[in-house]
Short mmCIF file of C-alpha atoms (C1' of nucleotides) in Angstrom, two decimals:
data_model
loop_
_atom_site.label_atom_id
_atom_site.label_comp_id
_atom_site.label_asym_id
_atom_site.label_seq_id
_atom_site.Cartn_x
_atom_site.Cartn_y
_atom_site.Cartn_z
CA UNK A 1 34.70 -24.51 26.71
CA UNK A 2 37.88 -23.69 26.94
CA UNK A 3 40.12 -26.35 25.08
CA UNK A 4 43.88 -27.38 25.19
CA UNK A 5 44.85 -24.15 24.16
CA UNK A 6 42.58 -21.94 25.99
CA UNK A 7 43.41 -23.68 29.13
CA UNK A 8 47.17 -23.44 28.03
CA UNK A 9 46.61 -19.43 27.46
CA UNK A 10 45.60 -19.48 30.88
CA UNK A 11 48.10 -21.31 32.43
CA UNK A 12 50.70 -19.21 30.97
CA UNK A 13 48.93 -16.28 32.62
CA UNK A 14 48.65 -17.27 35.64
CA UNK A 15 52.01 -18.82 36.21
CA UNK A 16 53.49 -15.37 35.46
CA UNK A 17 51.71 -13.54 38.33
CA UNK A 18 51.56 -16.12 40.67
CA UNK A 19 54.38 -18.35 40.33
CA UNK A 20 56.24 -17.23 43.79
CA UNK A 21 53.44 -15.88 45.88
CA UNK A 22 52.19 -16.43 48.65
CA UNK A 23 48.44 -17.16 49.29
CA UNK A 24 47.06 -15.34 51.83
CA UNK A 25 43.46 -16.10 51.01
CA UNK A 26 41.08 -17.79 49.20
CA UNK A 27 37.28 -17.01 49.13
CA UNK A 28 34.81 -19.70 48.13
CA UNK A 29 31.02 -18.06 47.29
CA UNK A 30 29.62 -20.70 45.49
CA UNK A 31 31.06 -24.52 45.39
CA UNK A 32 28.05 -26.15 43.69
CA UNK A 33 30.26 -26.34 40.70
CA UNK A 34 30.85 -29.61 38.58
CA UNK A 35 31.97 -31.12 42.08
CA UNK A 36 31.05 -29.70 45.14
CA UNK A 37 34.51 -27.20 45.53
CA UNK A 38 37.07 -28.74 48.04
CA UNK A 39 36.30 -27.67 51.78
CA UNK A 40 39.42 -28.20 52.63
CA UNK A 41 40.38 -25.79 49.63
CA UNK A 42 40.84 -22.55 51.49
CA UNK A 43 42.50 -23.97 54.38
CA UNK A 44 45.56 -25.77 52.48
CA UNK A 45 45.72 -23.01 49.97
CA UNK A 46 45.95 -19.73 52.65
CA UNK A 47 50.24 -19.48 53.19
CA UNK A 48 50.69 -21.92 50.57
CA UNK A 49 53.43 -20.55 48.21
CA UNK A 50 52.99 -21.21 44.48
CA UNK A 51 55.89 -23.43 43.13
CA UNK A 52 54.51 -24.05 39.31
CA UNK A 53 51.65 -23.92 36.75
CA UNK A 54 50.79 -26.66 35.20
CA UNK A 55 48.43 -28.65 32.88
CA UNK A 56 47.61 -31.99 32.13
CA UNK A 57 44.68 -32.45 29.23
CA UNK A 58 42.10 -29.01 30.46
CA UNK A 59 43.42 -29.07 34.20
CA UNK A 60 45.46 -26.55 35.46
CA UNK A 61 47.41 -28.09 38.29
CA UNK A 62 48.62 -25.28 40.74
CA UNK A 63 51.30 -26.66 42.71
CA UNK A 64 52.22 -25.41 46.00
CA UNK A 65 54.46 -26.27 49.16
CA UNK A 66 51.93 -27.81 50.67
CA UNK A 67 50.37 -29.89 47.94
CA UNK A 68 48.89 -29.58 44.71
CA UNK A 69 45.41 -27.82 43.68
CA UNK A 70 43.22 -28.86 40.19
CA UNK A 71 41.45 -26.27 38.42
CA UNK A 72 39.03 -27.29 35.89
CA UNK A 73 37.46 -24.61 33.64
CA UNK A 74 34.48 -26.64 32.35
CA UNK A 75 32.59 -25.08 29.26
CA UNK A 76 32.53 -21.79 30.54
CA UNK A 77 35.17 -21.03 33.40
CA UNK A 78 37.70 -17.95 32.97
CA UNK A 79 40.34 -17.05 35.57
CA UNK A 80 40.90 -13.67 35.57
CA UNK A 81 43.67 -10.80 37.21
CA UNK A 82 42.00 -7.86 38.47
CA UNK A 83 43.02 -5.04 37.06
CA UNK A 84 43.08 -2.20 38.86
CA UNK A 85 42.73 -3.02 42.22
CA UNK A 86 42.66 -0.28 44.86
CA UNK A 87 43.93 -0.58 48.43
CA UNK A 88 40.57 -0.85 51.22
CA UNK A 89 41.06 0.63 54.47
CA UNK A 90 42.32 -2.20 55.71
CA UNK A 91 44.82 -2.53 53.05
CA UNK A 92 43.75 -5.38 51.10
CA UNK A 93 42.61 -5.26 47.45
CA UNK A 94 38.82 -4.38 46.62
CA UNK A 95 37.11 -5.41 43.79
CA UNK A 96 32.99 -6.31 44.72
CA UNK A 97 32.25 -9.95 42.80
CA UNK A 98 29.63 -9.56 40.83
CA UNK A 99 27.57 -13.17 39.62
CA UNK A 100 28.76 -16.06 38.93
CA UNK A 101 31.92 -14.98 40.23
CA UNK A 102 32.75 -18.05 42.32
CA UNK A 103 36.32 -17.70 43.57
CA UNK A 104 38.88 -15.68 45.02
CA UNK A 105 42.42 -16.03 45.11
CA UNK A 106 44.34 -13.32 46.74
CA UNK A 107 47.76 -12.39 47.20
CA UNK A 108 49.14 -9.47 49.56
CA UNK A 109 51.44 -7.36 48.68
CA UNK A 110 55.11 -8.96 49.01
CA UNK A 111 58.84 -7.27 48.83
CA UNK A 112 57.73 -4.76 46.38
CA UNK A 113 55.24 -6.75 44.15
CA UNK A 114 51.55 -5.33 44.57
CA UNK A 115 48.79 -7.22 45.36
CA UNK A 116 46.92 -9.28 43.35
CA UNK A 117 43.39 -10.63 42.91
CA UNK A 118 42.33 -13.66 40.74
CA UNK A 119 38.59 -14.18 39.89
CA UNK A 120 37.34 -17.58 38.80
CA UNK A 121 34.00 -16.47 37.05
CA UNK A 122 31.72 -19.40 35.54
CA UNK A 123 28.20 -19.26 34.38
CA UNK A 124 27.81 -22.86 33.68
CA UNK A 125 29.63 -24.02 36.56
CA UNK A 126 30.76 -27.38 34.86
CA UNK A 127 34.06 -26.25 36.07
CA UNK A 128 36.14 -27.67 39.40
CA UNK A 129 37.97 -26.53 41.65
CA UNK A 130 39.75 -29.42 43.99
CA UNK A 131 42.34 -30.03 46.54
CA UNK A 132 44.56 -33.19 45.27
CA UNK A 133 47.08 -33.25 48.08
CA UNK A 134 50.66 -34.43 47.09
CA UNK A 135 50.12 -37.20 44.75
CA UNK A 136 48.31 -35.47 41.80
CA UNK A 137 48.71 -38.21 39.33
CA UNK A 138 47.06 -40.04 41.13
CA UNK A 139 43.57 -37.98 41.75
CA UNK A 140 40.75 -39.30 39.91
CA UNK A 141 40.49 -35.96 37.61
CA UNK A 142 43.87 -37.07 36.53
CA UNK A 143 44.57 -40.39 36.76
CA UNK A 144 43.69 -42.34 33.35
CA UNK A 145 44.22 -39.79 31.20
CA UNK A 146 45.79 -40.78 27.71
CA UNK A 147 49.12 -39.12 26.21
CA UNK A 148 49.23 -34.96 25.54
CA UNK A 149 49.21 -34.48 21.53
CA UNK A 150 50.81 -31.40 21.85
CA UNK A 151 54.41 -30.85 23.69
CA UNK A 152 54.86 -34.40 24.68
CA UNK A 153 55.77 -37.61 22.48
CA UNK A 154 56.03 -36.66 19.23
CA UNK A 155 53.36 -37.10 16.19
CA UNK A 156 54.32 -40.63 15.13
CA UNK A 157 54.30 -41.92 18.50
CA UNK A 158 50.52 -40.13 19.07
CA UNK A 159 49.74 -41.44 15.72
CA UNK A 160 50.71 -45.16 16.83
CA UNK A 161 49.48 -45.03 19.94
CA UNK A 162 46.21 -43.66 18.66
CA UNK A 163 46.08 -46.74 15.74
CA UNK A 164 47.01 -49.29 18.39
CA UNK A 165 43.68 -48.43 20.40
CA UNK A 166 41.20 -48.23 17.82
CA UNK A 167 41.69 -51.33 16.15
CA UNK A 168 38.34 -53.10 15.94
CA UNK A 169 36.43 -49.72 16.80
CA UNK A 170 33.46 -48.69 14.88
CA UNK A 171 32.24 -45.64 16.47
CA UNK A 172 33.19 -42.62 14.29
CA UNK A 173 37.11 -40.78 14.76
CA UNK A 174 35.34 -38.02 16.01
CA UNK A 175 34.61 -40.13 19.16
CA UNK A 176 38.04 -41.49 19.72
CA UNK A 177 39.64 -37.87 19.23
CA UNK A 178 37.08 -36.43 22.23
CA UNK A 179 38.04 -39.71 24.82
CA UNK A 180 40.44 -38.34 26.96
CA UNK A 181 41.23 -41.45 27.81
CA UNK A 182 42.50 -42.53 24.08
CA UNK A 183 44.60 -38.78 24.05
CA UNK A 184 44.09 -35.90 26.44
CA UNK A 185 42.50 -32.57 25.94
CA UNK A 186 40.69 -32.61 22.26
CA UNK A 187 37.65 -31.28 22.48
CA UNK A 188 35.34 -31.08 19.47
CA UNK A 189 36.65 -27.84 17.41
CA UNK A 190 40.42 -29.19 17.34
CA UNK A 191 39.28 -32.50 16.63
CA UNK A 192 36.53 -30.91 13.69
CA UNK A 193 40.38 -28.69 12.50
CA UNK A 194 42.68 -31.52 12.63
CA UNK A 195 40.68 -34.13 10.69
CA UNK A 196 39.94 -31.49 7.91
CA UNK A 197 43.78 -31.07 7.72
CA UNK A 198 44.73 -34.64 7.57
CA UNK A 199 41.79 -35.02 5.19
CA UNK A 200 40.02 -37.87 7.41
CA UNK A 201 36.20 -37.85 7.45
CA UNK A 202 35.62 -37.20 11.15
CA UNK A 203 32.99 -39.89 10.73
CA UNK A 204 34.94 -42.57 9.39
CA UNK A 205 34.81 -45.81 12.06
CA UNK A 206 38.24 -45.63 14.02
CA UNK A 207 39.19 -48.91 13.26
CA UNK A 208 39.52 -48.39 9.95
CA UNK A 209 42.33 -45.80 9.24
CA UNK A 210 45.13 -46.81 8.70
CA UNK A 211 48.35 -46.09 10.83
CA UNK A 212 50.13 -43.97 8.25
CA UNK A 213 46.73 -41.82 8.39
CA UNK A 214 46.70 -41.93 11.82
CA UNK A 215 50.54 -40.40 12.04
CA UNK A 216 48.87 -37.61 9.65
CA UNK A 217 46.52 -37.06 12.12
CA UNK A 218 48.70 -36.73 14.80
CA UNK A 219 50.77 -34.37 13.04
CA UNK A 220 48.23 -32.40 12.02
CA UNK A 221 46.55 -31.77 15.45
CA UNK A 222 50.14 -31.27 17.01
CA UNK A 223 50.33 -28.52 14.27
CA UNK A 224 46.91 -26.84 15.16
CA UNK A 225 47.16 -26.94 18.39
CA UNK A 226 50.72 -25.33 18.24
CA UNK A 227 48.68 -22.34 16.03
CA UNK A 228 45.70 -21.71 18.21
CA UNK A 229 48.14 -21.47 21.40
CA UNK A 230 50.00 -19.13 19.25
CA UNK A 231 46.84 -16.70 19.04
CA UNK A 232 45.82 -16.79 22.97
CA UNK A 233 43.20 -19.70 21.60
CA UNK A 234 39.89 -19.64 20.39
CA UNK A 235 37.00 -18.00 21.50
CA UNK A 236 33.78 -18.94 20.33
CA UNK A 237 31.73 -16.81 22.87
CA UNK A 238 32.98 -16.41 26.62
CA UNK A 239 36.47 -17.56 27.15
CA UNK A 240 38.26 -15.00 27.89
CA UNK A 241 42.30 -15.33 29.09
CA UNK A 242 43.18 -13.89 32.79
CA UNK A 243 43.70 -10.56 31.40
CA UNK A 244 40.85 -9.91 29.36
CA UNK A 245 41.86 -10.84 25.97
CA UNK A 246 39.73 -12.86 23.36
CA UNK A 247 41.29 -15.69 21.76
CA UNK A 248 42.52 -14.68 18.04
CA UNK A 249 42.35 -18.16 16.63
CA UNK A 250 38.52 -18.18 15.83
CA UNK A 251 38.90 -16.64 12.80
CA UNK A 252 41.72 -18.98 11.64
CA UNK A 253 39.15 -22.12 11.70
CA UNK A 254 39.21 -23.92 8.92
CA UNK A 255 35.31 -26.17 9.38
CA UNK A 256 34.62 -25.04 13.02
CA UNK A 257 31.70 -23.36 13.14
CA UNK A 258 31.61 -22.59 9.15
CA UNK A 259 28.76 -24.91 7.69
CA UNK A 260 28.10 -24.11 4.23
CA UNK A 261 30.82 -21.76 3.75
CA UNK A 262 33.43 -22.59 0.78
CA UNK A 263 36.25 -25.28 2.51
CA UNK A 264 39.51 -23.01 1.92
CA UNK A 265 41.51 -25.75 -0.41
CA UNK A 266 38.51 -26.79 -2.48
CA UNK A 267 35.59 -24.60 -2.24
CA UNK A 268 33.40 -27.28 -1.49
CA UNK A 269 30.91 -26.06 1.23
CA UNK A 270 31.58 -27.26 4.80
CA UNK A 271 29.15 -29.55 5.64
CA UNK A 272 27.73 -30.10 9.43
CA UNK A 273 26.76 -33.22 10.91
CA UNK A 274 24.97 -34.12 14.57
CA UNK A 275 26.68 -37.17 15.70
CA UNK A 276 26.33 -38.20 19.68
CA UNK A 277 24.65 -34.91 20.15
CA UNK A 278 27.83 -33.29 19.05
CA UNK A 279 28.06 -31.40 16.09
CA UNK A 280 30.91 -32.91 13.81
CA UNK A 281 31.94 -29.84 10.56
CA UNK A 282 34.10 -31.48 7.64
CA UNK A 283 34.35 -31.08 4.23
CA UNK A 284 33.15 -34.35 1.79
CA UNK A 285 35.60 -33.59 -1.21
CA UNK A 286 38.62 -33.33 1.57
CA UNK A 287 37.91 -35.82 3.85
CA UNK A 288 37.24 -39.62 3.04
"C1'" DA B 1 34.91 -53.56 26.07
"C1'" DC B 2 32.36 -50.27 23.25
"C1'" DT B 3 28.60 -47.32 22.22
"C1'" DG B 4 25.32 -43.65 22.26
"C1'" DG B 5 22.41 -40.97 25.08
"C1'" DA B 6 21.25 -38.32 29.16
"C1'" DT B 7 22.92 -35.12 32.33
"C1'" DC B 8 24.74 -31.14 35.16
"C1'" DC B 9 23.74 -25.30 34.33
"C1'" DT B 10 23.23 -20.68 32.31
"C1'" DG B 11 23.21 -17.47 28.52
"C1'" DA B 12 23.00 -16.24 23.75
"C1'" DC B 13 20.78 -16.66 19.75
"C1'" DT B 14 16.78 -17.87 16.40
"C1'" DG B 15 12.34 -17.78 14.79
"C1'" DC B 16 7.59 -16.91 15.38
"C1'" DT C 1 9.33 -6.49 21.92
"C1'" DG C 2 8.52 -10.84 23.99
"C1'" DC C 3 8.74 -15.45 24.59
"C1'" DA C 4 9.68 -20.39 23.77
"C1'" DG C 5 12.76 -23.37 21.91
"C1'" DT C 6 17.51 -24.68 20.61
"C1'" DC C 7 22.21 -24.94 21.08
"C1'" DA C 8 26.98 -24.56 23.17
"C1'" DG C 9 33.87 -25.21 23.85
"C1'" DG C 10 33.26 -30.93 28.74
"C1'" DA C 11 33.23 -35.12 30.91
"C1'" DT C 12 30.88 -38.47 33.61
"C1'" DC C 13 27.58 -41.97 34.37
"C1'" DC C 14 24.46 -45.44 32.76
"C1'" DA C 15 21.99 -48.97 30.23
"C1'" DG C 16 22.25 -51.97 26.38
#
DNA sequence: ACTGGATCCTGACTGC
DNA sequence: TGCAGTCAGGATCCAG
């Protein structure tokens, strides 16, 4: 799926088309997605003018007049805007879904800006799409998720924060770094990236690193994170950002994905491990 | 309170 | 070429 950064690519995307508009209508095909799609959806969202993007761990949180919509993108959800569109007789945009193409979101044309179409397309369908009214923070999806390492409190105060919680925790830092509940929106090839660069072994128990490690750690996945937003994010196979483009920071992966290739600061081959049916990529000479 | 495993679903890839 | 098996970027729920 689409991690931080992906789902930050996105957000950037769509707040620059839609932030503004007005919603005339949204069509729902399929809503058997990770939870059944909001039926109230369509009816809060058509005439609901867009006031922000946002994001809080992987949720985009489109927030209108009339209250606030989540958008999760699961492992394989892309928003996309239709290209291209051409005017049906009845003067509204035409572009024929085609599978797995679950959602609509349409604007009509407004005081000289043209009409646009966005496509929420996911295979999987471990994605969401929900209606959470005016008090956002407080929807389940949202509520009890731990502080943003990236563009929020700083590295030390991650660090510390993350130190605090695993005192007395065995399972392996790997774990912690995918809880969203411990630190939001680090999902397993930014949490593989930034224990390689803080030289941690992703399996070491939690509980015992120490805090100046931990502020390392921090820093170091505030610092990758910052990169793969940089490149429009990382795409492994399918996430694509709303207009089309593949992430570019795939090829900048340091262990992701690169078992027994040479680790770029020691030439040690990266070595992968299966740990809670997760694979976990680190290299043993870097990372203790 | 923590922990690991199972689970939702489809598509791409691997090996025979 | 075809087919069965394996694996995947997430996050929740459950039993121990």
């Amino acid at each position: 799926m689409p991690e931080l950064p992906e789902v930050e690519t996105t957000r950037r995307a769509l707040a620059s088309v839609l932030v503004g508009r007005t919603i005339d209508r949204v069509t729902v095909r399929e809503r058997r997605l990770r939870w059944p799609v909001d039926a109230e959806i369509e009816s809060r969202l058509a005439g609901a003018v867009v006031a922000a993007i946002g994001r809080r761990a992987k949720v985009l949180v489109i927030e209108t007049d009339r209250g606030t919509a989540l958008s999760h993108l699961g492992m394989s959800g892309t928003w996309s805007v239709l290209p291209g569109l051409r005017a049906s007789p009845a003067g509204t945009p035409v572009a024929p879904p085609g599978p797995h193409d679950h959602v609509d979101i349409l604007c009509a044309p407004s005081r000289g800006a043209r009409a646009i179409l966005l496509r929420y397309h996911d295979p999987r369908r471990f994605g969401a799409l929900l209606w959470a009214g005016s008090d956002p923070d407080r929807h389940p999806r949202l509520a009890g998720l731990g502080p943003e390492p990236w563009g929020g409190a700083g590295p030390d105060a991650i660090g510390d924060h993350l130190w605090r919680r695993s005192r007395r925790r065995t399972a392996p830092l790997r774990n912690l770094l995918l809880d969203g509940r411990l630190v939001a929106g680090v999902g397993n090839i930014y949490a593989s990236e930034a224990a390689h660069r803080a030289g941690i072994h992703p399996g070491r128990a939690a509980g015992r690193i120490s805090r100046e490690r931990y502020r390392r750690l921090a820093a170091a996945l505030s610092e990758v994170l910052d990169e793969a937003v940089e490149a429009g994010g990382t795409t492994l196979r399918d996430y694509r950002a709303p207009d089309g483009d593949a992430g570019r920071f795939g090829g900048r992966c340091r262990v992701y994905g690169r078992d027994g290739a040479p680790c770029p600061a020691c030439g040690d081959p990266i070595r992968r491990r299966v740990h809670s049916a997760r694979s976990m990529y680190y290299c043993p000479r870097c990372q203790r």
